[in-house]
mmCIF file of C-alpha atoms and ligand atoms in Angstrom:
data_model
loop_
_atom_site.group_PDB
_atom_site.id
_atom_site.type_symbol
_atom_site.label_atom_id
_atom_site.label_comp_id
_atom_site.label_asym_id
_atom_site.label_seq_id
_atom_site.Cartn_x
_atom_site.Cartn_y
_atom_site.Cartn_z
ATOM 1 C CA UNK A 28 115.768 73.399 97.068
ATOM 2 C CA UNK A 29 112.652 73.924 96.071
ATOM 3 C CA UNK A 30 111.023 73.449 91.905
ATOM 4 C CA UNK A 31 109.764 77.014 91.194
ATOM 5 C CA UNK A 32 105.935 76.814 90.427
ATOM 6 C CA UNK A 33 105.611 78.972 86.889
ATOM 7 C CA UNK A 34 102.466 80.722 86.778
ATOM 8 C CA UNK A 35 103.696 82.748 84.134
ATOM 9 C CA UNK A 36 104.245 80.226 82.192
ATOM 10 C CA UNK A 37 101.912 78.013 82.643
ATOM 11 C CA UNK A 38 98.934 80.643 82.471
ATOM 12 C CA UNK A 39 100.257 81.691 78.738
ATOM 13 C CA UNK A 40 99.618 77.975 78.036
ATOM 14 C CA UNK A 41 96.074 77.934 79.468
ATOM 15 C CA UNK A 42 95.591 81.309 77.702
ATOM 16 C CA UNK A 43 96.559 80.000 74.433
ATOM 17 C CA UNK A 44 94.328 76.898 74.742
ATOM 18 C CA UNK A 45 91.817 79.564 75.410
ATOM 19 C CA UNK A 46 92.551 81.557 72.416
ATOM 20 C CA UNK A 47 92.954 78.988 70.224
ATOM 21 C CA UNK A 48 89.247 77.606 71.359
ATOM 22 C CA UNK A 49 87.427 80.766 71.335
ATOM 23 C CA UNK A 50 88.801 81.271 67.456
ATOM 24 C CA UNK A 51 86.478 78.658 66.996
ATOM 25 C CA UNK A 52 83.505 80.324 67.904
ATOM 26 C CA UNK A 53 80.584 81.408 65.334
ATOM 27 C CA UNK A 54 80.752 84.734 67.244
ATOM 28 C CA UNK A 55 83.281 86.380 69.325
ATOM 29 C CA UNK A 56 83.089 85.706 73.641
ATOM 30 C CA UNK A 57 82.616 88.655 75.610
ATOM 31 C CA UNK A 58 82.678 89.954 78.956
ATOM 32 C CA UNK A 59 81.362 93.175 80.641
ATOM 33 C CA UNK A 60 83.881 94.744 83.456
ATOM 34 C CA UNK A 61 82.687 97.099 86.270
ATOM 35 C CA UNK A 62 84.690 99.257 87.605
ATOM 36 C CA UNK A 63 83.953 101.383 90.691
ATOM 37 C CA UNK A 64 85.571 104.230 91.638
ATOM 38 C CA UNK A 65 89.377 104.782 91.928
ATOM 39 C CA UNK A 66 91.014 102.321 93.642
ATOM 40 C CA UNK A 67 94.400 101.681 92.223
ATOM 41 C CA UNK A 68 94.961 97.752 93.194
ATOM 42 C CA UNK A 69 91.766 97.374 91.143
ATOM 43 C CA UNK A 70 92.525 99.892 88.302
ATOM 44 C CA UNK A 71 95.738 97.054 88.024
ATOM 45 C CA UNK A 72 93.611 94.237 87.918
ATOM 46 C CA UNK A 73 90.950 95.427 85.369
ATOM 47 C CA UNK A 74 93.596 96.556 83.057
ATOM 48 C CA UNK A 75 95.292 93.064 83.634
ATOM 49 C CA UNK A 76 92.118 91.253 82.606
ATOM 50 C CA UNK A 77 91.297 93.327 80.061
ATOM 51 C CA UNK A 78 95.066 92.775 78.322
ATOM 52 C CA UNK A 79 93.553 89.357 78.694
ATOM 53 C CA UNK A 80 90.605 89.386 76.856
ATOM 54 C CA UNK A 81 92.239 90.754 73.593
ATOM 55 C CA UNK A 82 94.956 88.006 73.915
ATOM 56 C CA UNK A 83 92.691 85.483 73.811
ATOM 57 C CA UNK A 84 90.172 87.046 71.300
ATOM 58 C CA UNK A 85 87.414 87.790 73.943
ATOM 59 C CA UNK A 86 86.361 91.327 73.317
ATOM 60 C CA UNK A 87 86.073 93.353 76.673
ATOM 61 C CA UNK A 88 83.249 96.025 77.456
ATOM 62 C CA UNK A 89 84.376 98.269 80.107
ATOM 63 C CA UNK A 90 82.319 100.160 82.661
ATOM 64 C CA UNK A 91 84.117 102.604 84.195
ATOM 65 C CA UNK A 92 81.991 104.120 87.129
ATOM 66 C CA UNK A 93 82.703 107.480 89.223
ATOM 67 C CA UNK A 94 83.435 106.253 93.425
ATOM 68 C CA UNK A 95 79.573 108.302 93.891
ATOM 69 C CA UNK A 96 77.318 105.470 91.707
ATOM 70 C CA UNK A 97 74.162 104.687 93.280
ATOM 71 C CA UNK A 98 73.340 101.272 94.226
ATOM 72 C CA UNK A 99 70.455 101.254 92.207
ATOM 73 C CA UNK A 100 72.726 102.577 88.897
ATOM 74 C CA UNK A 101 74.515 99.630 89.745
ATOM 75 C CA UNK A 102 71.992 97.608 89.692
ATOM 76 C CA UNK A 103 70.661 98.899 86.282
ATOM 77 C CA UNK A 104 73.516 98.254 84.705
ATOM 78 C CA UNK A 105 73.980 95.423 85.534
ATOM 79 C CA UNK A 106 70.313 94.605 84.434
ATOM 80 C CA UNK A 107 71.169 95.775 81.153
ATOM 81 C CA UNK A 108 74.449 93.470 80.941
ATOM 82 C CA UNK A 109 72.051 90.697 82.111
ATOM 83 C CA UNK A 110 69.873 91.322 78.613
ATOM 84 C CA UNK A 111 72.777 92.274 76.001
ATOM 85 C CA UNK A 112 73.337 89.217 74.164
ATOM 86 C CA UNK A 113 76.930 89.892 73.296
ATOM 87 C CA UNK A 114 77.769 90.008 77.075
ATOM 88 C CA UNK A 115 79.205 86.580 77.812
ATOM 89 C CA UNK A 116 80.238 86.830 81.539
ATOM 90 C CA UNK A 117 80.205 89.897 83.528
ATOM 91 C CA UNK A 118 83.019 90.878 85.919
ATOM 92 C CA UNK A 119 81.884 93.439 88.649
ATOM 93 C CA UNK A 120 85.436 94.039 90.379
ATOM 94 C CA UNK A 121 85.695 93.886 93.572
ATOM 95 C CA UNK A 122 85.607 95.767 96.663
ATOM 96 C CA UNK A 123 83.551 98.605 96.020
ATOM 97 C CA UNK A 124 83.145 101.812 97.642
ATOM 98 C CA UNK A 125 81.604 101.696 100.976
ATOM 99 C CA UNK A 126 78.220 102.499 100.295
ATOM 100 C CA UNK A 127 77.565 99.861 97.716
ATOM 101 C CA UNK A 128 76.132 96.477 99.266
ATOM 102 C CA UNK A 129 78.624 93.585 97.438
ATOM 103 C CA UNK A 130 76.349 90.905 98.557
ATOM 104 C CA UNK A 131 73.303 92.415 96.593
ATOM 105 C CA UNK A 132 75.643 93.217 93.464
ATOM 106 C CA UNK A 133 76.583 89.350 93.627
ATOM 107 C CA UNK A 134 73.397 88.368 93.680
ATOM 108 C CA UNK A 135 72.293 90.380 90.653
ATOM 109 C CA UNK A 136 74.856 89.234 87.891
ATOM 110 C CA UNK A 137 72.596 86.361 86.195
ATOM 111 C CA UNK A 138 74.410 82.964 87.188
ATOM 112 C CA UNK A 139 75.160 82.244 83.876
ATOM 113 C CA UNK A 140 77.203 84.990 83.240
ATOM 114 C CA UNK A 141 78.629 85.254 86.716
ATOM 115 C CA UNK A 142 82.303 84.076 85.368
ATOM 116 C CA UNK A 143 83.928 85.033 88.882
ATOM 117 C CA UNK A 144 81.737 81.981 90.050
ATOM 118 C CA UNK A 145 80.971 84.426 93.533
ATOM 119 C CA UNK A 146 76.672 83.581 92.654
ATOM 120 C CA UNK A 147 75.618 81.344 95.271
ATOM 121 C CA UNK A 148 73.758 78.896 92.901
ATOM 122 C CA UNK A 149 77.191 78.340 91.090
ATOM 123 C CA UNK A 150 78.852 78.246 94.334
ATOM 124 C CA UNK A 151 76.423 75.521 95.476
ATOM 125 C CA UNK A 152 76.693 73.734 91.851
ATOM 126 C CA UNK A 153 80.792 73.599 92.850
ATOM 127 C CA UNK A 154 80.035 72.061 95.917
ATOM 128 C CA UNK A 155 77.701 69.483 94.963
ATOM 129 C CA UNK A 156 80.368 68.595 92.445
ATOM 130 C CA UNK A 157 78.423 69.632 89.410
ATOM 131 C CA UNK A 158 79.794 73.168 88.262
ATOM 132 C CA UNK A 159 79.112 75.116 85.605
ATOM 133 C CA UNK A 160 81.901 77.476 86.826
ATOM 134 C CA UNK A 161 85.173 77.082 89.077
ATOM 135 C CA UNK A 162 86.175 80.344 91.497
ATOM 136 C CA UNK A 163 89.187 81.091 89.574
ATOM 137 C CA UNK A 164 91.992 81.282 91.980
ATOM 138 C CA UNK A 165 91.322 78.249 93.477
ATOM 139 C CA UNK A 166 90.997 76.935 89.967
ATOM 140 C CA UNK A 167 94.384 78.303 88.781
ATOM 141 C CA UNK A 168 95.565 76.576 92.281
ATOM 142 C CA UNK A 169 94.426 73.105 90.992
ATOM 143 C CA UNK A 170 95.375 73.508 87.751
ATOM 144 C CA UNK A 171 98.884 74.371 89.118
ATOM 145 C CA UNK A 172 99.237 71.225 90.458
ATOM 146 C CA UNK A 173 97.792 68.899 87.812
ATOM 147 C CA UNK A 174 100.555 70.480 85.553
ATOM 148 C CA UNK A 175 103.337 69.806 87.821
ATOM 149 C CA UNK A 176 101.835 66.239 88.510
ATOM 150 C CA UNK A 177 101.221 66.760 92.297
ATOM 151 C CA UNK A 178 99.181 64.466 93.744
ATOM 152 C CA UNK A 179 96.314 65.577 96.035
ATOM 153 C CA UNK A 180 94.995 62.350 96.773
ATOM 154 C CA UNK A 181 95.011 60.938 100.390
ATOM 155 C CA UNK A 182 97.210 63.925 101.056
ATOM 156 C CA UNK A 183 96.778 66.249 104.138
ATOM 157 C CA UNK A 184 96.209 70.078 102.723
ATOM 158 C CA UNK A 185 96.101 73.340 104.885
ATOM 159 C CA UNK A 186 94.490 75.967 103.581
ATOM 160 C CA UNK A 187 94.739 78.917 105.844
ATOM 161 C CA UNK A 188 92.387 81.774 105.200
ATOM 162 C CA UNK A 189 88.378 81.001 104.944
ATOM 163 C CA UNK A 190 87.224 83.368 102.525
ATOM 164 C CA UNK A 191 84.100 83.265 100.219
ATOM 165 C CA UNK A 192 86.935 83.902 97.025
ATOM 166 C CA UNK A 193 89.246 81.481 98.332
ATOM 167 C CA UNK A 194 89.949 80.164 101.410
ATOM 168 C CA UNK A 195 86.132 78.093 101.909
ATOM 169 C CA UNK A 196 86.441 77.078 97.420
ATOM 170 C CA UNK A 197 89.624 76.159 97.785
ATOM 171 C CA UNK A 198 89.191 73.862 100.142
ATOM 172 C CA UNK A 199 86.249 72.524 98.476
ATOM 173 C CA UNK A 200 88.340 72.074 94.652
ATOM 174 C CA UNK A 201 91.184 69.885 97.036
ATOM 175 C CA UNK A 202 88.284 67.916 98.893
ATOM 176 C CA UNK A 203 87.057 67.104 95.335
ATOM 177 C CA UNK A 204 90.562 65.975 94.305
ATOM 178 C CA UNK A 205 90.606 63.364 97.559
ATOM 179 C CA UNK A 206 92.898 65.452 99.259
ATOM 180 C CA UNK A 207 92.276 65.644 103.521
ATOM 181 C CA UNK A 208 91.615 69.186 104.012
ATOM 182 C CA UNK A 209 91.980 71.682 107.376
ATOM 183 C CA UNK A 210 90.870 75.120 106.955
ATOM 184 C CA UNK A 211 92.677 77.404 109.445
ATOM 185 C CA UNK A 212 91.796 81.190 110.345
ATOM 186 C CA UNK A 213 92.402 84.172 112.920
ATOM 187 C CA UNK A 214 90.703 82.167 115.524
ATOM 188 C CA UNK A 215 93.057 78.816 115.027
ATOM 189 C CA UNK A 216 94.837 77.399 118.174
ATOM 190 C CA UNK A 217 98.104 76.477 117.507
ATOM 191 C CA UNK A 218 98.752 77.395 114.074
ATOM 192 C CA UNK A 219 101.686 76.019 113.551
ATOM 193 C CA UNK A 220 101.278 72.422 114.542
ATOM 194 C CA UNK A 221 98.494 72.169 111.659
ATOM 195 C CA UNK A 222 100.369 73.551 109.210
ATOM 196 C CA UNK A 223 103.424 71.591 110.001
ATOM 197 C CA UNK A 224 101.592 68.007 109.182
ATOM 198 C CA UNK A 225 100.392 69.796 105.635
ATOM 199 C CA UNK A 226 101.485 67.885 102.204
ATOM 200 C CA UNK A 227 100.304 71.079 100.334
ATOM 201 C CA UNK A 228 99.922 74.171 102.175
ATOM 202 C CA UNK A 229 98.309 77.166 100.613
ATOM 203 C CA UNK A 230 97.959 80.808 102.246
ATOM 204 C CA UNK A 231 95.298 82.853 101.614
ATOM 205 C CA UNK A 232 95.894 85.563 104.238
ATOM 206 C CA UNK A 233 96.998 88.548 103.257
ATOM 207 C CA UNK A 234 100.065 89.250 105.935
ATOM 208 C CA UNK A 235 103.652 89.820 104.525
ATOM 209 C CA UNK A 236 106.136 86.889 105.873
ATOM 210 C CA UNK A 237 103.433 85.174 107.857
ATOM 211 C CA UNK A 238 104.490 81.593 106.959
ATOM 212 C CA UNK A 239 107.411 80.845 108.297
ATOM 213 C CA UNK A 240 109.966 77.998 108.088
ATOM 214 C CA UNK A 241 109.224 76.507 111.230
ATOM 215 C CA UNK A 242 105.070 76.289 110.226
ATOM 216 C CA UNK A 243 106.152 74.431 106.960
ATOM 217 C CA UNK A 244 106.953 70.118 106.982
ATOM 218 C CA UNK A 245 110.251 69.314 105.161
ATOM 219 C CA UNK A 246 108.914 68.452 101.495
ATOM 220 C CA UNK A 247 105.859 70.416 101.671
ATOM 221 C CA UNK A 248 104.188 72.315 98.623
ATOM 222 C CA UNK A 249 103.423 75.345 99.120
ATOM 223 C CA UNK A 250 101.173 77.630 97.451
ATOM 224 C CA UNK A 251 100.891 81.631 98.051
ATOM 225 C CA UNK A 252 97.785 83.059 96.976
ATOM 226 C CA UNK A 253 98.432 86.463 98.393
ATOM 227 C CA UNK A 254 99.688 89.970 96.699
ATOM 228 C CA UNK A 255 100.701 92.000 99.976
ATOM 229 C CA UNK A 256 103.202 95.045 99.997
ATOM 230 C CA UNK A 257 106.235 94.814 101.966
ATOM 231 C CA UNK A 258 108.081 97.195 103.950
ATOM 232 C CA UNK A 259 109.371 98.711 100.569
ATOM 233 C CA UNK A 260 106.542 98.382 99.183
ATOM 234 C CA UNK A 261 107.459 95.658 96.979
ATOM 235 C CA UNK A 262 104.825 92.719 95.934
ATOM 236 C CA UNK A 263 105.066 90.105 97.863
ATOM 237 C CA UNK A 264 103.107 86.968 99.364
ATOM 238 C CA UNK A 265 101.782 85.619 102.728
ATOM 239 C CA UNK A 266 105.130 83.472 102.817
ATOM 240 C CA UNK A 267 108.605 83.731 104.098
ATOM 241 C CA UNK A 268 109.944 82.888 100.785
ATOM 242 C CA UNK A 269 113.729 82.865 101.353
ATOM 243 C CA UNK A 270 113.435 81.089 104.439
ATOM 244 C CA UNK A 271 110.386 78.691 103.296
ATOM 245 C CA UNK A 272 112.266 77.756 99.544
ATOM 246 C CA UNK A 273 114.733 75.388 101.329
ATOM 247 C CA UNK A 274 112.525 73.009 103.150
ATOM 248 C CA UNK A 275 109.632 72.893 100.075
ATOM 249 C CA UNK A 276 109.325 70.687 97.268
ATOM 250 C CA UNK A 277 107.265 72.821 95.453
ATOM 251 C CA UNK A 278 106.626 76.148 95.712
ATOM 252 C CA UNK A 279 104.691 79.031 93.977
ATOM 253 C CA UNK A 280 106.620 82.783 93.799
ATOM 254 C CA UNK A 281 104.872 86.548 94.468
ATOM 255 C CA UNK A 282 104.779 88.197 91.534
ATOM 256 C CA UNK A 283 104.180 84.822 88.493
ATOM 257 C CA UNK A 284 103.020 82.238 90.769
ATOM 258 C CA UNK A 285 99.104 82.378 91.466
ATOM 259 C CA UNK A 286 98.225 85.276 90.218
ATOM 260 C CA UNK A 287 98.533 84.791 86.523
ATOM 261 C CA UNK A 288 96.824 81.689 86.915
ATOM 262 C CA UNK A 289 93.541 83.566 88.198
ATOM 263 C CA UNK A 290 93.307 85.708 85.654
ATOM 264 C CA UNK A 291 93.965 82.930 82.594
ATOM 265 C CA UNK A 292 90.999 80.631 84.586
ATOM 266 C CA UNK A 293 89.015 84.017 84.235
ATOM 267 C CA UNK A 294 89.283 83.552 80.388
ATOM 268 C CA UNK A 295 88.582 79.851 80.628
ATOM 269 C CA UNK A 296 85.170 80.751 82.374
ATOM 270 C CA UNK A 297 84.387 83.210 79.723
ATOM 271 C CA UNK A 298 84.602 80.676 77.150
ATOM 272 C CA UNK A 299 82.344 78.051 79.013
ATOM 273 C CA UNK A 300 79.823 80.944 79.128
ATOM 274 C CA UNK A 301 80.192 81.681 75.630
ATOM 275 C CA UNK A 302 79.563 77.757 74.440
ATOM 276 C CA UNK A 303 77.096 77.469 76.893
ATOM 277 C CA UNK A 304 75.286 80.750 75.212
ATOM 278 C CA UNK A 305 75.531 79.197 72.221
ATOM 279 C CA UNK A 306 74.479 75.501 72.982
ATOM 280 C CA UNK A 307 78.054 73.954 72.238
HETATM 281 N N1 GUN B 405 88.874 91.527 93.679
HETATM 282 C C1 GUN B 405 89.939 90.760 94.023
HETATM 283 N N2 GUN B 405 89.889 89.581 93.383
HETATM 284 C C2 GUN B 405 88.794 89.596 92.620
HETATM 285 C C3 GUN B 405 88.207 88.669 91.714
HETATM 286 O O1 GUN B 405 88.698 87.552 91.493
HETATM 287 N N3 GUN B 405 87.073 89.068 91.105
HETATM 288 C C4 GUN B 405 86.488 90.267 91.341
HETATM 289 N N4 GUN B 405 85.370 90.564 90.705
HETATM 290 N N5 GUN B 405 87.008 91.161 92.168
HETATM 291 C C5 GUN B 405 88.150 90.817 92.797
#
C-alpha cells in the first residue's frame, strides 16, 4: 500500500517557515487579489488565499470586480497595483469572464510582482534555470517530493497535461531536478504504455478516474494535480484512487494532497517579492 503524500501537512510547515520569515520584515508583504465576476470555484480559491495571507502575516488587498469590467478597467487597475508600493505581488485569478483577453491581463502585472509566475519573462527566467519565481503548483509538486526524499534523478516522469500553469512548468521544475521527462496530451498515441514505464507520474488533466490501475507501473509515485467533481459531486482528482493506492509507492490524495501545497508556494513567492522590494 501506498505512503499517503500530506499536503496538509506539509503546506502548514512551508506556511509557517513563511510566517515566521515575513515577521522579519521592516514592513509587512502584501499582495493585491483580482477577482472577476462570480464564479464560485474562484470565489473558493480567493477566499483560500486570502485565509493565507493573514496566517502568514501578509496583508491581502482585495479587488472584487462585477462579471461586466471593461478590459481597459482592468487594465487600470492593475496599473495602479503596478505603482502602489505596498503591493508586493499581485494575483489576478483566473479564468475570467469571456470578454476579458487573459493573455493581455498576464502581460500587464509588472514581472516583479507577478507571484503566480504566468509573465513570460519569469517563465523564460524558470526555464533558463535562473528564476526569480517558481509556478506554484508545480513548485508545491517538487517540494512534495524533496520532503518525502523522492528522488527525481535519472528517473523517467510522465506528466500528462501540457498546460501553460502546469503541465509545460512542471515538466520543466523535474527536467531541472535530472529527472527524464514525457509530456503526454489529448493527442498522445497509446497512453497507457507511456505512463506505465513512469517512476513519478503526475496528472494534470482535469477528468474524474482517468488514471487507472492498469496506466500506473507497480511502485510508481503518483501525483494528482487535479480538483474535478465526481458523479456526486464530491472533490476529487484525475486518478482512480482506490484502484491506483495499491500498486503506488507514493501517492498524493484529492482534497490535502496538491492543492494546499499551491497555495503555501503562493505565500513563499510573496515573500521573495517582498525581499526583493526591499533589497534583502
Ligand atoms: N486559477 C486556477 N489556478 C490559478 C492560479 O494558480 N492562479 C490564478 N491567478 N488563477 C488560477
Amino acid at each position: 500500500m501506498a505512503i499517503r503524500i500530506d499536503g496538509k501537512a506539509l503546506a502548514a510547515k512551508v506556511k509557517a517557515r513563511t510566517a515566521a520569515e515575513a515577521a522579519k520584515l521592516p514592513r509587512q508583504a502584501g499582495l493585491a487579489v483580482i477577482l472577476v465576476g462570480e464564479n464560485p470555484a474562484s470565489k473558493v480559491y480567493v477566499a483560500g488565499k486570502e485565509k493565507d495571507c493573514a496566517e502568514c502575516g501578509i496583508r491581502s488587498f482585495p479587488h472584487k470586480l462585477p462579471a461586466e469590467t471593461t478590459q481597459e478597467e482592468l487594465l487600470a487597475l492593475i496599473e495602479k497595483l503596478n505603482n502602489d508600493p505596498d503591493v508586493d505581488g499581485i494575483l489576478c485569478q483566473l479564468p475570467l469572464p469571456e470578454h476579458l483577453d487573459e493573455e493581455a491581463v498576464i502581460h500587464a502585472i509588472r514581472p516583479d510582482k507577478d507571484v503566480d509566475c504566468f509573465h513570460p519573462f519569469n517563465v523564460g527566467r524558470m526555464v533558463i534555470g535562473r528564476p526569480v519565481f517558481l509556478p506554484c503548483t508545480p513548485a508545491g509538486v517538487m517540494e512534495m517530493l524533496r520532503e518525502y526524499d523522492i528522488p527525481v534523478r535519472g528517473k523517467r516522469c510522465v506528466v500528462l497535461g501540457r498546460s501553460n500553469i502546469v503541465g509545460k512548468p512542471m515538466g520543466m521544475l523535474l527536467t531541472q531536478a535530472d529527472g527524464t521527462v514525457t509530456i503526454c496530451h489529448s493527442r498522445t498515441e497509446d497512453l497507457a504504455s507511456i505512463t506505465r514505464q513512469a517512476d513519478i507520474l503526475v496528472s494534470a488533466i482535469g477528468k474524474t478516474r482517468f488514471v487507472t490501475a492498469d496506466m500506473v507501473k507497480e511502485g510508481a509515485v503518483v501525483i494528482d494535480v487535479a480538483m474535478n467533481r465526481d458523479e456526486n459531486g464530491k472533490l476529487c482528482g484525475d486518478v482512480d484512487f482506490a484502484a491506483v493506492e495499491p500498486r503506488a509507492s507514493y501517492i498524493t490524495p484529492v482534497p490535502g494532497g496538491v492543492g494546499p501545497m499551491t497555495r503555501a508556494m503562493l505565500m513563499e513567492n510573496i515573500l521573495t517579492a517582498a525581499k526583493n522590494h526591499l533589497g534583502l
